[in-house]
Coordinates of C-alpha atoms in Angstrom, one line a residue:
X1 CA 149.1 259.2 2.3
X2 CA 146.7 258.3 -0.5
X3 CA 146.7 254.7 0.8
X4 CA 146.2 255.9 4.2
X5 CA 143.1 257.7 3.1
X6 CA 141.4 254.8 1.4
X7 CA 141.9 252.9 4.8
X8 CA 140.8 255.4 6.9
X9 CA 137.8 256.1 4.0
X10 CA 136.7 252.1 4.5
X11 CA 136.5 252.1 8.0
X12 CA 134.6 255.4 8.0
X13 CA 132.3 253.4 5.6
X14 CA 132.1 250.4 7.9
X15 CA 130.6 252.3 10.6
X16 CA 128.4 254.1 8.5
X17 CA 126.7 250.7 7.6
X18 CA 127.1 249.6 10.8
X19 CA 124.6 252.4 11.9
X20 CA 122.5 252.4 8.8
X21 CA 121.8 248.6 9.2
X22 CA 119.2 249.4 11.6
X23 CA 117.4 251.6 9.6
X24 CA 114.9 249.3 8.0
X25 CA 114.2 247.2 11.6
X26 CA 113.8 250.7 13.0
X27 CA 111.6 251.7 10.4
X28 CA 109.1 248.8 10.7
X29 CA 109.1 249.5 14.1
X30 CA 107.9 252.8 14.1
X31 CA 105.5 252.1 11.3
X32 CA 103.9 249.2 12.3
X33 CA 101.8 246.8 10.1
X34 CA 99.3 247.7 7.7
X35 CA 97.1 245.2 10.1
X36 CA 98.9 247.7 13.8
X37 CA 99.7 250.8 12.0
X38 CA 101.7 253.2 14.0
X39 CA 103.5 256.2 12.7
X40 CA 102.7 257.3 9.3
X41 CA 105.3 256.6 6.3
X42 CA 104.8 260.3 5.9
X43 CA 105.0 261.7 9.5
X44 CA 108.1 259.4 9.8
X45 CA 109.8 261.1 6.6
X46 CA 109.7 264.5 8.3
X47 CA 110.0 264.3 11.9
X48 CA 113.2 262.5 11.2
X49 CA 114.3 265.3 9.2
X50 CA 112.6 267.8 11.8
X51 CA 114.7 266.2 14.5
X52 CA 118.0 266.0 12.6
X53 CA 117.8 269.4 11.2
X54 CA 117.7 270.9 14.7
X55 CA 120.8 269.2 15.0
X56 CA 122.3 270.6 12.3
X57 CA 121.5 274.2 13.2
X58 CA 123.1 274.0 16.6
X59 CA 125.9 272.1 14.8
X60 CA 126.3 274.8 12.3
X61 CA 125.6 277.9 14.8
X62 CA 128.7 276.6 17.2
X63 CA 131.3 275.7 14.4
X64 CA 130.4 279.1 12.2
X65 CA 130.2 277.0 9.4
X66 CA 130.4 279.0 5.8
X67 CA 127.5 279.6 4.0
X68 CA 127.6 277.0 0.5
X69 CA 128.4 278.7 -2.5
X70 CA 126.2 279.0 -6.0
X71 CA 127.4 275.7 -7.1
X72 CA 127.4 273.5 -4.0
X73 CA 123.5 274.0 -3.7
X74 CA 122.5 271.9 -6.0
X75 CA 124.4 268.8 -5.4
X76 CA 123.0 269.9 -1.8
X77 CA 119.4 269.7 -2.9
X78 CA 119.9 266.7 -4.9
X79 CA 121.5 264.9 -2.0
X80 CA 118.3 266.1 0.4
X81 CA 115.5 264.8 -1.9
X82 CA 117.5 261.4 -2.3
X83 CA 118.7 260.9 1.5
X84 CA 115.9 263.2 3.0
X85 CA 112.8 262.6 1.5
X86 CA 112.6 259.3 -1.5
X87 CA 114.4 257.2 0.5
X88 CA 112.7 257.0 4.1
X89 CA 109.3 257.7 2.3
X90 CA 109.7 254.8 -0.1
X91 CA 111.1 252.5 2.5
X92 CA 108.1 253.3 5.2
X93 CA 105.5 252.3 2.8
X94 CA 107.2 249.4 1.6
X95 CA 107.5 248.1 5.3
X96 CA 103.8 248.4 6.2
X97 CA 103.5 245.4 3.8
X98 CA 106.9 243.2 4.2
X99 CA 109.4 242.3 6.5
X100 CA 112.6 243.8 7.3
X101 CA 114.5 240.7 6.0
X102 CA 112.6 241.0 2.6
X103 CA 113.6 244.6 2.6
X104 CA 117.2 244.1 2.7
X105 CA 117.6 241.6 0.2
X106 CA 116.2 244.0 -2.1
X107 CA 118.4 246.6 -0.3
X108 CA 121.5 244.6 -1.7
X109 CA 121.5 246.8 -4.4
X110 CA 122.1 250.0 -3.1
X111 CA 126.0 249.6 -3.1
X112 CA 125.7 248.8 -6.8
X113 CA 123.0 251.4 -8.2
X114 CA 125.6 254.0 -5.9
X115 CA 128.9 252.7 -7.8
X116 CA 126.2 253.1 -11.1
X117 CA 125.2 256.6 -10.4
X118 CA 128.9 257.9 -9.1
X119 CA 129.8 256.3 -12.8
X120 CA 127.0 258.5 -14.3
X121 CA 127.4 261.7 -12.0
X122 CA 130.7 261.5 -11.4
X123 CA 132.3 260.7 -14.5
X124 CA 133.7 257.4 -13.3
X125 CA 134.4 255.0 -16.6
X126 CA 133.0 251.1 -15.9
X127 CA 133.2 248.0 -17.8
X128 CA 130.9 246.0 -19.4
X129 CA 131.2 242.7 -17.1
X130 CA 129.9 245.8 -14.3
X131 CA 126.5 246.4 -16.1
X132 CA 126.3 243.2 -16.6
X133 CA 126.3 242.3 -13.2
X134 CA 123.7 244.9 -12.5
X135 CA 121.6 243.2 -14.4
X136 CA 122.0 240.0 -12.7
X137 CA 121.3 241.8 -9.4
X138 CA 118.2 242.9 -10.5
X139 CA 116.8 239.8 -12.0
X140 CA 117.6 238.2 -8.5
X141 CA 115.7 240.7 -6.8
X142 CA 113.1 240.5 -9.1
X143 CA 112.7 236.9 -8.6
X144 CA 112.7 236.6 -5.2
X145 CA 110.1 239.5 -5.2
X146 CA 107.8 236.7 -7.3
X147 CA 108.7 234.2 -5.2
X148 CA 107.6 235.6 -2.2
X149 CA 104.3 237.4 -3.7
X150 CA 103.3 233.8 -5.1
X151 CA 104.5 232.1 -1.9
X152 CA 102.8 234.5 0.6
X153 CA 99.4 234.7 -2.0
X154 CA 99.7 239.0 -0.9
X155 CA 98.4 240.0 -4.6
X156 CA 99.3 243.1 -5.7
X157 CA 99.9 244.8 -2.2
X158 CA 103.8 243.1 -2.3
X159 CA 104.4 243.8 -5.8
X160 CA 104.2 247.5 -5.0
X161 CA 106.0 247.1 -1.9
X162 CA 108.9 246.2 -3.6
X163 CA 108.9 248.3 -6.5
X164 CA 108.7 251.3 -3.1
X165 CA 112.0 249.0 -2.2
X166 CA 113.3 249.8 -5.4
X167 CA 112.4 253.6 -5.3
X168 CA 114.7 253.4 -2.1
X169 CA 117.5 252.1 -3.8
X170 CA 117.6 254.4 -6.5
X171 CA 117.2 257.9 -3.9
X172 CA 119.6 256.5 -1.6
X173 CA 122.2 256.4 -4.5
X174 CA 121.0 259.6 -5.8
X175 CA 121.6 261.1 -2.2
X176 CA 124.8 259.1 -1.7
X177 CA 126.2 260.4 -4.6
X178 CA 125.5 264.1 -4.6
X179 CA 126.6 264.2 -0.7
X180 CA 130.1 262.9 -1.2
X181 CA 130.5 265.2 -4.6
X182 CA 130.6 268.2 -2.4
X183 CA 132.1 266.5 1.1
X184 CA 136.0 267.7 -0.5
X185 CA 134.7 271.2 -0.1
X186 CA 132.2 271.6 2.5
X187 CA 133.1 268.5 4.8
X188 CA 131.1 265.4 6.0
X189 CA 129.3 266.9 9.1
X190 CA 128.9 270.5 7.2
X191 CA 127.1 268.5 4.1
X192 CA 124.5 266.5 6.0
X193 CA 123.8 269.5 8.3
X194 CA 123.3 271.5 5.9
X195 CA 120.7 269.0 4.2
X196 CA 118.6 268.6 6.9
X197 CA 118.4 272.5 6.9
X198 CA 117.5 272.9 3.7
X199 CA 114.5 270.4 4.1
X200 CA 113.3 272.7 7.7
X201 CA 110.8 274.7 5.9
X202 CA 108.9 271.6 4.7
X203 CA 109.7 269.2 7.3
X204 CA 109.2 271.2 10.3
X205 CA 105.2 272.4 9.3
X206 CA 104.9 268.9 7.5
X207 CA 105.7 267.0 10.4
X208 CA 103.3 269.3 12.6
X209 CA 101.1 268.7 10.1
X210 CA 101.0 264.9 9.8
X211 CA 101.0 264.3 13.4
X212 CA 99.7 261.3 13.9
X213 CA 95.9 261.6 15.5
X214 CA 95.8 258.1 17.5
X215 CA 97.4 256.2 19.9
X216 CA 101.5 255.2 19.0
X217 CA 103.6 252.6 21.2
X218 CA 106.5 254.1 23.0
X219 CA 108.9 251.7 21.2
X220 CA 107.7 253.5 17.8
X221 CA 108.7 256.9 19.0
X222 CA 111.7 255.6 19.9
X223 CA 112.6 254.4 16.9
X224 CA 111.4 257.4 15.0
X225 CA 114.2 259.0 17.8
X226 CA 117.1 256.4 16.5
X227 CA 116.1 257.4 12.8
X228 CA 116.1 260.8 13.8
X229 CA 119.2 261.2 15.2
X230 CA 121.4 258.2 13.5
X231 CA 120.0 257.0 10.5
X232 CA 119.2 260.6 9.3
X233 CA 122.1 262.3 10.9
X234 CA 125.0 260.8 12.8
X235 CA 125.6 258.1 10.4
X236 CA 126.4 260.7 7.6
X237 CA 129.1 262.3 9.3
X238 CA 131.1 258.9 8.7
X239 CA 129.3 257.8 5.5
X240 CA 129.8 261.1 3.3
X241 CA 133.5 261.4 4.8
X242 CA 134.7 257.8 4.0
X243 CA 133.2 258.0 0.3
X244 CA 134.9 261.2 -0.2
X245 CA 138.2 259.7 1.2
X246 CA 138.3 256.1 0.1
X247 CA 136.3 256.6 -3.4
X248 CA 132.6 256.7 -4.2
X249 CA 132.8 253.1 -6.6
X250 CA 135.7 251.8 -3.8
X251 CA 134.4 252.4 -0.4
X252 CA 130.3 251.4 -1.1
X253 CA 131.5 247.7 -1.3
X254 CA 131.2 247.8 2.4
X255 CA 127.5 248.0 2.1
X256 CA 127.6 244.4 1.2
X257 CA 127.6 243.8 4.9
X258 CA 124.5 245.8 5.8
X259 CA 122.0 243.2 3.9
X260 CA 123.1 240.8 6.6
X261 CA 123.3 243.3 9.1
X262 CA 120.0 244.5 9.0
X263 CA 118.7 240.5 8.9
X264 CA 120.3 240.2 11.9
X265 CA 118.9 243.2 13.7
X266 CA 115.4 242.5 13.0
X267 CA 115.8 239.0 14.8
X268 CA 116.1 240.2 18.3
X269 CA 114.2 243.9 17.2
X270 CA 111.2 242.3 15.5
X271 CA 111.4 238.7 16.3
X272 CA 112.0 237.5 12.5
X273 CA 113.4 233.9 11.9
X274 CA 116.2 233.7 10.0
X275 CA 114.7 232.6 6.5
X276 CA 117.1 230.3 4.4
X277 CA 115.7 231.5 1.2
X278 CA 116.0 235.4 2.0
X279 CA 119.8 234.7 3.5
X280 CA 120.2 232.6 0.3
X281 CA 118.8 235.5 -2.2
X282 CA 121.1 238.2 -0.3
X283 CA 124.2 236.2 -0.3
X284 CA 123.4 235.6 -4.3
X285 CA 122.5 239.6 -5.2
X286 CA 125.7 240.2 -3.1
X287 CA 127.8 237.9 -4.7
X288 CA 126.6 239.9 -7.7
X289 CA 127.5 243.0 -6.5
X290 CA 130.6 241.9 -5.1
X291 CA 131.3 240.9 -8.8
X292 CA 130.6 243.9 -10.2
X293 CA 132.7 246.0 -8.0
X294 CA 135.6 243.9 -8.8
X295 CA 135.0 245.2 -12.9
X296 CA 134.1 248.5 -11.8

């Protein structure tokens, strides 16, 4: 049964990269370009979370879901400022200013700072050789990240774009984390809903608040609608449940995949080229990752 589990955990995974890999196309999409700016980085953060936590209540309302107790709050809260807020907020600003293939190679290490932080949070023991990897991973990123401000001559303006990249990473682990610690006892649908709920008092009058005043493409609303309703939302349900089944350090080695994925996806989305030197930089910070999970 336990073996069944982690299967069953790793394919729930799968699809959960499988429908986060379109986040960051999705996201540059609705934002725009600093030069075409669409929907604000801001506006972006909390209609998503305006639209999924309406979700959630009728989710909630129709399954007469429990109430979370004392303790599961914070993990709750924790997992809402990470998955909810830092993350899309620090990934729309970083996309005004670089491309969605730039984005995921520093993307790559998500799965690593999330096996990091389930070490630190949830009391999971790693080896030396697995730090050491992360440390490799970050002076790849880091180095592409110089190569491309010095190749591209965009100053400082790409320099803070990435270090938003990196902001990203370390909230999406954050979330990551504190979700699956409570999935055992509220569920995977029951934590995300009840996440997006959490953040309707802000997101709700925020997103009123920051509506945007100009003209928007249709194709930006509807990906604000995709990272509504899947990135924000759907793709939880599977995400939280396999990390809860298969293991937290065990079952984010599938988000080695979702660097290429989202590469792919802004090909036909955004019409990027394939770069060889981004596809080169993500194979190498996965190979690092990859590396690390294996002394984990």
């Amino acid at each position: 049964m336990h073996s069944k589990n982690q299967t069953r955990g790793l394919w729930l995974g799968l699809l959960g990269v499988a429908i986060f890999s379109a986040t960051l196309p999705m996201t540059r999409l609705a934002t725009g370009t600093a030069d075409a700016p669409q929907l604000s980085p801001w506006f972006i953060t909390l209609a998503r979370v305006a639209l999924a936590g309406g979700l959630s209540v009728l989710v909630l309302g129709a399954t007469r879901a429990r109430w979370p107790t004392a303790a599961e709050w914070r993990p709750l809260g924790m997992a809402a400022l990470g998955n909810a807020v830092g993350f899309p907020l620090f990934i729309g600003y970083a996309l005004l200013h670089i491309r969605a293939g730039h984005a995921a190679v520093i993307l790559a290490l998500l799965p690593l700072a999330t096996a990091a932080m389930g070490a630190l949070v949830l009391h999971q023991r790693a080896r030396l050789g697995f730090w050491l990897c992360a440390c490799v991973g970050a002076a790849l990123v880091a180095t592409f990240s110089v190569y491309r401000a010095v190749q591209i001559g965009a100053g400082m303006d790409f320099e803070w774009a990435d270090l938003m990249m990196l902001g990203a990473v370390l909230s999406g682990a954050v979330g990551y984390v504190y979700g699956a610690k409570v999935t055992p006892t509220l569920g995977a649908e029951q934590v995300i809903c009840w996440v997006c709920v959490l953040a309707l008092p802000v997101s709700i009058p925020g997103a009123w608040l920051t509506w945007p005043q100009h003209s928007v493409q249709m194709s930006s609303w509807w990906a604000l609608g995709y990272v509504g309703v899947f990135s924000m939302w759907a793709g939880f349900f599977a995400w939280y449940r396999g990390l809860a089944l298969g293991g937290t350090l065990r079952v984010s080695q599938v988000q080695l995949l979702q660097p290429f994925m989202s590469i792919l996806v802004a090909v036909p989305l955004l019409g990027e080229t394939l770069d060889p030197v981004t596809l080169g930089f993500a194979l190498a910070v996965v190979a690092t990752v990859f590396a690390g999970k294996r002394l984990a």
